[in-house]
């Protein structure tokens, strides 16, 4: 059996990183969280603009995304920072995350007497928890426990011709080894949904896939908008993509050829092993944040135009099929498969090179985004602000 290095959590799951995460329940707590994470090395925070003036499904989405991020197996312990009067209940959030068995502590800014005292208390807690996490042993993690997300952004013609299908080969390798792959971006399978539906393991899964697309199209119509004003994006068009259908056919090649065994909502926990679809926007940060909240260990992100973004609690591997972009944005991109287009690198060889990078990053190698400190985080919003 193949193994990589990891950290085993109290609930039996494995993480490939050992983060101490600071979660603000509301935008008003962002600065306190940022100061705590800036002061204590090995600590990350996820500032966001939500947590207040939200109701219904929108409030639930914020809660579930924050909780899912805290429950991600790459997180070893959590500090929750609350203002004290927001709609997201910090103690309910702590209870939900704490069900995994990991340490969770709560700070209330109003209760402790303001930002300065909250920062001081947070630093004390963070130092203690970080010292405890540093004592956790590194163990052998079966490769079959690895869960990856596949994402594309800043696509061009080389994405569909090279980097996406090569990533599909790597996706198939992981699934063959018993692992899990999550593809998402509902907006980026439109026009190719019938191709994905034909790969579904059951009619129920296909129906759910179609439901996600129909729900999105209803919302676009409600706004009186035309999706073609933003997808393909101006960058996509400049890069050689002409239609939504052309972009979508390239997008779905990222997940290889395995059957689609399930589909689930944004930030919902991954139900099992194999290939899954998560409903999400195509927006890079909202999509990757949803994947992290669902429990993936890392994301493989293909790009033809180039993008620097990373994520707070999971590594993001950047892959391109554009030689010029790889050279010009070398400090942001990890894998170059552009030799496919020159005819000197085969599809399977390119896929194997991506797979090797996945194994090395899962085993502890830092991605370019991690080295540069990219920790982007954003929650997909549903409803209006009160």
GROMACS .gro file of C-alpha atoms in nm:
model
  386
    1UNK     CA    1   0.000   0.000   0.000
    2UNK     CA    2   0.117   0.352  -0.079
    3UNK     CA    3   0.171   0.588   0.215
    4UNK     CA    4   0.238   0.958   0.262
    5UNK     CA    5   0.321   1.156   0.575
    6UNK     CA    6   0.029   1.287   0.776
    7UNK     CA    7  -0.125   1.369   1.112
    8UNK     CA    8  -0.398   1.148   1.253
    9UNK     CA    9  -0.687   1.325   1.423
   10UNK     CA   10  -0.896   1.208   1.717
   11UNK     CA   11  -1.180   1.101   1.487
   12UNK     CA   12  -0.948   0.879   1.282
   13UNK     CA   13  -0.910   1.114   0.986
   14UNK     CA   14  -0.570   1.213   0.849
   15UNK     CA   15  -0.443   1.562   0.767
   16UNK     CA   16  -0.147   1.653   0.545
   17UNK     CA   17  -0.092   1.984   0.727
   18UNK     CA   18  -0.115   2.070   1.097
   19UNK     CA   19  -0.270   2.417   1.108
   20UNK     CA   20  -0.390   2.612   1.408
   21UNK     CA   21  -0.691   2.798   1.266
   22UNK     CA   22  -0.839   3.124   1.396
   23UNK     CA   23  -1.201   3.172   1.284
   24UNK     CA   24  -1.389   3.504   1.308
   25UNK     CA   25  -1.763   3.445   1.340
   26UNK     CA   26  -1.827   3.788   1.193
   27UNK     CA   27  -1.646   4.056   0.991
   28UNK     CA   28  -1.615   4.268   1.308
   29UNK     CA   29  -1.373   4.009   1.451
   30UNK     CA   30  -1.142   3.997   1.147
   31UNK     CA   31  -0.875   4.233   1.276
   32UNK     CA   32  -0.846   4.053   1.610
   33UNK     CA   33  -0.804   3.721   1.428
   34UNK     CA   34  -0.547   3.868   1.190
   35UNK     CA   35  -0.336   4.008   1.474
   36UNK     CA   36  -0.341   3.674   1.657
   37UNK     CA   37  -0.232   3.479   1.349
   38UNK     CA   38   0.033   3.739   1.259
   39UNK     CA   39   0.185   3.714   1.607
   40UNK     CA   40   0.194   3.336   1.652
   41UNK     CA   41   0.383   3.145   1.378
   42UNK     CA   42   0.206   2.841   1.238
   43UNK     CA   43  -0.134   3.002   1.282
   44UNK     CA   44  -0.376   3.095   1.002
   45UNK     CA   45  -0.696   3.301   1.005
   46UNK     CA   46  -0.987   3.321   0.764
   47UNK     CA   47  -1.121   3.679   0.759
   48UNK     CA   48  -1.451   3.718   0.573
   49UNK     CA   49  -1.731   3.972   0.531
   50UNK     CA   50  -2.021   3.768   0.671
   51UNK     CA   51  -2.171   3.656   1.003
   52UNK     CA   52  -2.407   3.947   1.059
   53UNK     CA   53  -2.734   4.065   0.898
   54UNK     CA   54  -2.792   3.721   0.746
   55UNK     CA   55  -3.099   3.498   0.763
   56UNK     CA   56  -3.223   3.159   0.646
   57UNK     CA   57  -3.014   2.958   0.403
   58UNK     CA   58  -2.756   3.235   0.381
   59UNK     CA   59  -2.688   3.225   0.754
   60UNK     CA   60  -2.671   2.844   0.737
   61UNK     CA   61  -2.420   2.859   0.452
   62UNK     CA   62  -2.188   3.090   0.646
   63UNK     CA   63  -2.209   2.864   0.953
   64UNK     CA   64  -2.148   2.546   0.754
   65UNK     CA   65  -1.854   2.693   0.562
   66UNK     CA   66  -1.685   2.814   0.880
   67UNK     CA   67  -1.757   2.484   1.057
   68UNK     CA   68  -1.640   2.275   0.762
   69UNK     CA   69  -1.316   2.471   0.740
   70UNK     CA   70  -1.255   2.413   1.109
   71UNK     CA   71  -1.331   2.041   1.067
   72UNK     CA   72  -1.094   2.004   0.770
   73UNK     CA   73  -0.840   1.735   0.870
   74UNK     CA   74  -0.551   1.971   0.787
   75UNK     CA   75  -0.659   2.172   1.093
   76UNK     CA   76  -0.537   2.045   1.429
   77UNK     CA   77  -0.695   2.302   1.663
   78UNK     CA   78  -0.926   2.603   1.639
   79UNK     CA   79  -0.973   2.939   1.809
   80UNK     CA   80  -1.311   3.104   1.743
   81UNK     CA   81  -1.330   3.480   1.785
   82UNK     CA   82  -1.675   3.635   1.829
   83UNK     CA   83  -1.782   3.998   1.865
   84UNK     CA   84  -2.068   3.888   2.088
   85UNK     CA   85  -2.384   4.005   1.909
   86UNK     CA   86  -2.374   3.847   1.562
   87UNK     CA   87  -2.610   3.588   1.412
   88UNK     CA   88  -2.345   3.313   1.403
   89UNK     CA   89  -2.340   3.152   1.749
   90UNK     CA   90  -1.973   3.093   1.842
   91UNK     CA   91  -2.054   2.824   2.096
   92UNK     CA   92  -2.267   2.628   1.849
   93UNK     CA   93  -1.983   2.661   1.601
   94UNK     CA   94  -1.735   2.535   1.862
   95UNK     CA   95  -1.963   2.242   1.945
   96UNK     CA   96  -1.992   2.144   1.579
   97UNK     CA   97  -1.617   2.160   1.516
   98UNK     CA   98  -1.538   2.005   1.853
   99UNK     CA   99  -1.731   1.691   1.758
  100UNK     CA  100  -1.420   1.592   1.560
  101UNK     CA  101  -1.226   1.571   1.886
  102UNK     CA  102  -0.990   1.857   1.809
  103UNK     CA  103  -0.933   2.136   2.066
  104UNK     CA  104  -1.160   2.440   2.014
  105UNK     CA  105  -1.163   2.759   2.225
  106UNK     CA  106  -1.386   3.068   2.205
  107UNK     CA  107  -1.306   3.435   2.266
  108UNK     CA  108  -1.583   3.699   2.292
  109UNK     CA  109  -1.450   4.051   2.219
  110UNK     CA  110  -1.731   4.230   2.403
  111UNK     CA  111  -1.705   3.994   2.699
  112UNK     CA  112  -1.328   4.029   2.749
  113UNK     CA  113  -1.340   4.406   2.710
  114UNK     CA  114  -1.237   4.507   2.361
  115UNK     CA  115  -0.996   4.429   2.080
  116UNK     CA  116  -0.667   4.471   2.266
  117UNK     CA  117  -0.765   4.234   2.547
  118UNK     CA  118  -0.909   3.988   2.295
  119UNK     CA  119  -0.584   3.990   2.098
  120UNK     CA  120  -0.381   3.935   2.415
  121UNK     CA  121  -0.601   3.645   2.522
  122UNK     CA  122  -0.595   3.499   2.173
  123UNK     CA  123  -0.216   3.511   2.156
  124UNK     CA  124  -0.190   3.329   2.489
  125UNK     CA  125  -0.428   3.057   2.374
  126UNK     CA  126  -0.262   3.032   2.032
  127UNK     CA  127   0.085   2.984   2.182
  128UNK     CA  128  -0.044   2.706   2.405
  129UNK     CA  129  -0.236   2.526   2.130
  130UNK     CA  130   0.048   2.567   1.880
  131UNK     CA  131   0.291   2.411   2.129
  132UNK     CA  132   0.053   2.115   2.170
  133UNK     CA  133   0.016   2.069   1.793
  134UNK     CA  134   0.393   2.074   1.750
  135UNK     CA  135   0.411   1.762   1.967
  136UNK     CA  136   0.185   1.557   1.738
  137UNK     CA  137   0.374   1.273   1.572
  138UNK     CA  138   0.394   1.239   1.194
  139UNK     CA  139   0.238   0.907   1.092
  140UNK     CA  140   0.196   0.701   0.777
  141UNK     CA  141  -0.123   0.804   0.596
  142UNK     CA  142  -0.263   0.563   0.335
  143UNK     CA  143  -0.281   0.727  -0.005
  144UNK     CA  144  -0.637   0.592  -0.026
  145UNK     CA  145  -0.735   0.846   0.242
  146UNK     CA  146  -0.627   1.139   0.022
  147UNK     CA  147  -0.902   1.371  -0.104
  148UNK     CA  148  -0.825   1.628  -0.373
  149UNK     CA  149  -1.026   1.900  -0.543
  150UNK     CA  150  -0.979   1.981  -0.912
  151UNK     CA  151  -1.033   2.343  -1.020
  152UNK     CA  152  -0.957   2.566  -1.318
  153UNK     CA  153  -0.928   2.943  -1.337
  154UNK     CA  154  -0.786   3.197  -1.575
  155UNK     CA  155  -0.832   2.938  -1.848
  156UNK     CA  156  -0.714   2.968  -2.207
  157UNK     CA  157  -0.698   2.735  -2.506
  158UNK     CA  158  -0.405   2.544  -2.353
  159UNK     CA  159  -0.619   2.451  -2.049
  160UNK     CA  160  -0.858   2.231  -2.242
  161UNK     CA  161  -0.584   2.099  -2.470
  162UNK     CA  162  -0.317   2.017  -2.211
  163UNK     CA  163  -0.338   2.092  -1.838
  164UNK     CA  164  -0.701   1.985  -1.783
  165UNK     CA  165  -0.681   1.642  -1.953
  166UNK     CA  166  -0.342   1.581  -1.790
  167UNK     CA  167  -0.497   1.652  -1.450
  168UNK     CA  168  -0.772   1.406  -1.548
  169UNK     CA  169  -0.508   1.133  -1.577
  170UNK     CA  170  -0.382   1.216  -1.226
  171UNK     CA  171  -0.742   1.211  -1.097
  172UNK     CA  172  -0.792   0.862  -1.235
  173UNK     CA  173  -0.470   0.745  -1.068
  174UNK     CA  174  -0.590   0.859  -0.725
  175UNK     CA  175  -0.933   0.702  -0.767
  176UNK     CA  176  -0.773   0.376  -0.879
  177UNK     CA  177  -0.577   0.382  -0.553
  178UNK     CA  178  -0.898   0.418  -0.353
  179UNK     CA  179  -0.887   0.795  -0.303
  180UNK     CA  180  -1.134   1.075  -0.366
  181UNK     CA  181  -1.163   1.353  -0.625
  182UNK     CA  182  -1.406   1.645  -0.608
  183UNK     CA  183  -1.488   1.856  -0.914
  184UNK     CA  184  -1.715   2.160  -0.887
  185UNK     CA  185  -1.792   2.488  -1.068
  186UNK     CA  186  -2.157   2.447  -1.168
  187UNK     CA  187  -2.128   2.746  -1.401
  188UNK     CA  188  -1.842   2.577  -1.584
  189UNK     CA  189  -2.014   2.253  -1.681
  190UNK     CA  190  -2.309   2.423  -1.853
  191UNK     CA  191  -2.319   2.300  -2.210
  192UNK     CA  192  -2.143   1.980  -2.112
  193UNK     CA  193  -2.376   1.867  -1.834
  194UNK     CA  194  -2.510   1.584  -2.049
  195UNK     CA  195  -2.156   1.445  -2.079
  196UNK     CA  196  -2.115   1.450  -1.699
  197UNK     CA  197  -2.463   1.307  -1.649
  198UNK     CA  198  -2.378   1.012  -1.875
  199UNK     CA  199  -2.095   0.928  -1.634
  200UNK     CA  200  -2.317   0.929  -1.325
  201UNK     CA  201  -2.346   0.602  -1.135
  202UNK     CA  202  -2.723   0.638  -1.099
  203UNK     CA  203  -3.020   0.838  -1.222
  204UNK     CA  204  -3.044   1.001  -0.879
  205UNK     CA  205  -2.693   1.144  -0.914
  206UNK     CA  206  -2.764   1.268  -1.267
  207UNK     CA  207  -3.089   1.430  -1.152
  208UNK     CA  208  -2.907   1.612  -0.873
  209UNK     CA  209  -2.646   1.739  -1.118
  210UNK     CA  210  -2.918   1.875  -1.347
  211UNK     CA  211  -3.094   2.027  -1.045
  212UNK     CA  212  -2.784   2.230  -0.954
  213UNK     CA  213  -2.764   2.369  -1.307
  214UNK     CA  214  -3.136   2.448  -1.330
  215UNK     CA  215  -3.127   2.623  -0.993
  216UNK     CA  216  -2.839   2.842  -1.108
  217UNK     CA  217  -3.009   2.927  -1.438
  218UNK     CA  218  -3.330   3.026  -1.256
  219UNK     CA  219  -3.130   3.267  -1.040
  220UNK     CA  220  -2.958   3.420  -1.344
  221UNK     CA  221  -3.298   3.468  -1.511
  222UNK     CA  222  -3.438   3.624  -1.194
  223UNK     CA  223  -3.162   3.884  -1.214
  224UNK     CA  224  -3.249   3.953  -1.577
  225UNK     CA  225  -2.886   3.890  -1.668
  226UNK     CA  226  -2.705   3.696  -1.941
  227UNK     CA  227  -2.434   3.466  -1.811
  228UNK     CA  228  -2.246   3.515  -2.137
  229UNK     CA  229  -2.151   3.861  -2.013
  230UNK     CA  230  -1.912   3.697  -1.765
  231UNK     CA  231  -1.851   3.342  -1.883
  232UNK     CA  232  -1.638   3.299  -2.082
  233UNK     CA  233  -1.463   3.590  -1.911
  234UNK     CA  234  -1.276   3.858  -2.107
  235UNK     CA  235  -0.953   3.678  -2.015
  236UNK     CA  236  -1.090   3.345  -2.138
  237UNK     CA  237  -1.186   3.501  -2.470
  238UNK     CA  238  -0.849   3.670  -2.508
  239UNK     CA  239  -0.692   3.330  -2.440
  240UNK     CA  240  -0.878   3.166  -2.727
  241UNK     CA  241  -1.199   3.028  -2.572
  242UNK     CA  242  -1.505   3.114  -2.779
  243UNK     CA  243  -1.812   2.968  -2.604
  244UNK     CA  244  -1.941   2.838  -2.271
  245UNK     CA  245  -1.966   2.491  -2.423
  246UNK     CA  246  -1.604   2.493  -2.535
  247UNK     CA  247  -1.490   2.606  -2.192
  248UNK     CA  248  -1.707   2.347  -2.015
  249UNK     CA  249  -1.582   2.056  -2.225
  250UNK     CA  250  -1.228   2.148  -2.124
  251UNK     CA  251  -1.331   2.195  -1.761
  252UNK     CA  252  -1.484   1.850  -1.713
  253UNK     CA  253  -1.173   1.674  -1.846
  254UNK     CA  254  -0.997   1.760  -1.516
  255UNK     CA  255  -1.175   1.477  -1.334
  256UNK     CA  256  -1.064   1.198  -1.566
  257UNK     CA  257  -1.285   0.911  -1.676
  258UNK     CA  258  -1.413   0.755  -1.352
  259UNK     CA  259  -1.787   0.726  -1.278
  260UNK     CA  260  -1.945   1.018  -1.089
  261UNK     CA  261  -2.073   0.851  -0.773
  262UNK     CA  262  -2.235   1.148  -0.602
  263UNK     CA  263  -2.317   1.520  -0.597
  264UNK     CA  264  -2.344   1.742  -0.292
  265UNK     CA  265  -2.410   2.101  -0.184
  266UNK     CA  266  -2.151   2.375  -0.139
  267UNK     CA  267  -1.929   2.313   0.169
  268UNK     CA  268  -2.113   1.991   0.256
  269UNK     CA  269  -1.894   1.708   0.388
  270UNK     CA  270  -1.775   1.467   0.118
  271UNK     CA  271  -2.005   1.162   0.146
  272UNK     CA  272  -1.753   0.889   0.059
  273UNK     CA  273  -1.478   0.782  -0.177
  274UNK     CA  274  -1.455   0.807  -0.554
  275UNK     CA  275  -1.546   1.096  -0.785
  276UNK     CA  276  -1.794   1.360  -0.662
  277UNK     CA  277  -1.940   1.688  -0.783
  278UNK     CA  278  -1.984   1.986  -0.545
  279UNK     CA  279  -2.225   2.264  -0.639
  280UNK     CA  280  -2.032   2.591  -0.646
  281UNK     CA  281  -1.973   2.907  -0.844
  282UNK     CA  282  -1.677   2.924  -1.079
  283UNK     CA  283  -1.525   3.206  -0.871
  284UNK     CA  284  -1.181   3.082  -0.773
  285UNK     CA  285  -1.175   3.169  -0.403
  286UNK     CA  286  -1.538   3.085  -0.327
  287UNK     CA  287  -1.500   2.749  -0.502
  288UNK     CA  288  -1.171   2.650  -0.335
  289UNK     CA  289  -1.301   2.764   0.007
  290UNK     CA  290  -1.608   2.545  -0.040
  291UNK     CA  291  -1.387   2.250  -0.131
  292UNK     CA  292  -1.175   2.304   0.180
  293UNK     CA  293  -1.491   2.316   0.392
  294UNK     CA  294  -1.606   1.990   0.233
  295UNK     CA  295  -1.286   1.820   0.354
  296UNK     CA  296  -1.041   1.801   0.064
  297UNK     CA  297  -0.673   1.789   0.161
  298UNK     CA  298  -0.547   1.987  -0.138
  299UNK     CA  299  -0.663   2.141  -0.467
  300UNK     CA  300  -0.507   2.101  -0.811
  301UNK     CA  301  -0.571   2.425  -0.999
  302UNK     CA  302  -0.513   2.450  -1.373
  303UNK     CA  303  -0.462   2.789  -1.536
  304UNK     CA  304  -0.359   2.913  -1.879
  305UNK     CA  305  -0.356   3.286  -1.807
  306UNK     CA  306  -0.196   3.254  -1.463
  307UNK     CA  307  -0.330   3.316  -1.112
  308UNK     CA  308  -0.152   3.356  -0.776
  309UNK     CA  309  -0.432   3.254  -0.540
  310UNK     CA  310  -0.402   2.991  -0.270
  311UNK     CA  311  -0.612   2.889   0.029
  312UNK     CA  312  -0.602   2.916   0.405
  313UNK     CA  313  -0.594   2.554   0.524
  314UNK     CA  314  -0.516   2.349   0.212
  315UNK     CA  315  -0.226   2.354  -0.038
  316UNK     CA  316  -0.316   2.465  -0.392
  317UNK     CA  317  -0.104   2.317  -0.674
  318UNK     CA  318  -0.095   2.540  -0.984
  319UNK     CA  319  -0.069   2.363  -1.319
  320UNK     CA  320  -0.039   2.520  -1.664
  321UNK     CA  321  -0.011   2.414  -2.026
  322UNK     CA  322   0.106   2.760  -2.133
  323UNK     CA  323   0.486   2.776  -2.156
  324UNK     CA  324   0.496   3.155  -2.179
  325UNK     CA  325   0.284   3.197  -1.866
  326UNK     CA  326   0.488   2.938  -1.674
  327UNK     CA  327   0.801   3.140  -1.744
  328UNK     CA  328   0.649   3.481  -1.672
  329UNK     CA  329   0.467   3.370  -1.352
  330UNK     CA  330   0.713   3.108  -1.234
  331UNK     CA  331   0.689   3.220  -0.872
  332UNK     CA  332   0.317   3.128  -0.875
  333UNK     CA  333   0.300   2.809  -1.081
  334UNK     CA  334   0.411   2.459  -0.979
  335UNK     CA  335   0.378   2.228  -1.281
  336UNK     CA  336   0.432   2.294  -1.653
  337UNK     CA  337   0.285   2.046  -1.902
  338UNK     CA  338   0.320   2.272  -2.207
  339UNK     CA  339   0.550   2.018  -2.373
  340UNK     CA  340   0.229   1.830  -2.456
  341UNK     CA  341   0.153   2.096  -2.717
  342UNK     CA  342   0.503   2.066  -2.864
  343UNK     CA  343   0.451   1.692  -2.903
  344UNK     CA  344   0.739   1.601  -2.672
  345UNK     CA  345   0.528   1.498  -2.371
  346UNK     CA  346   0.247   1.243  -2.386
  347UNK     CA  347  -0.084   1.275  -2.203
  348UNK     CA  348  -0.011   0.991  -1.962
  349UNK     CA  349   0.341   1.122  -1.893
  350UNK     CA  350   0.199   1.466  -1.817
  351UNK     CA  351  -0.059   1.313  -1.587
  352UNK     CA  352   0.211   1.115  -1.408
  353UNK     CA  353   0.412   1.435  -1.351
  354UNK     CA  354   0.107   1.599  -1.192
  355UNK     CA  355   0.047   1.287  -0.982
  356UNK     CA  356   0.406   1.298  -0.860
  357UNK     CA  357   0.359   1.661  -0.757
  358UNK     CA  358   0.039   1.570  -0.571
  359UNK     CA  359   0.223   1.299  -0.377
  360UNK     CA  360   0.515   1.530  -0.292
  361UNK     CA  361   0.286   1.813  -0.176
  362UNK     CA  362   0.073   1.573   0.025
  363UNK     CA  363   0.398   1.445   0.176
  364UNK     CA  364   0.493   1.794   0.296
  365UNK     CA  365   0.642   1.984   0.001
  366UNK     CA  366   0.521   2.345   0.001
  367UNK     CA  367   0.340   2.479  -0.304
  368UNK     CA  368   0.435   2.817  -0.453
  369UNK     CA  369   0.116   2.964  -0.302
  370UNK     CA  370   0.213   2.836   0.043
  371UNK     CA  371   0.565   2.973   0.012
  372UNK     CA  372   0.427   3.316  -0.080
  373UNK     CA  373   0.177   3.308   0.206
  374UNK     CA  374  -0.143   3.302   0.001
  375UNK     CA  375  -0.431   3.224   0.237
  376UNK     CA  376  -0.736   3.343   0.044
  377UNK     CA  377  -1.082   3.262   0.180
  378UNK     CA  378  -1.432   3.362   0.071
  379UNK     CA  379  -1.782   3.231   0.144
  380UNK     CA  380  -2.035   3.197  -0.136
  381UNK     CA  381  -2.340   3.404  -0.051
  382UNK     CA  382  -2.704   3.320  -0.128
  383UNK     CA  383  -2.937   3.591   0.003
  384UNK     CA  384  -2.963   3.965   0.062
  385UNK     CA  385  -2.806   4.159   0.348
  386UNK     CA  386  -3.059   4.280   0.605
   0.00000   0.00000   0.00000
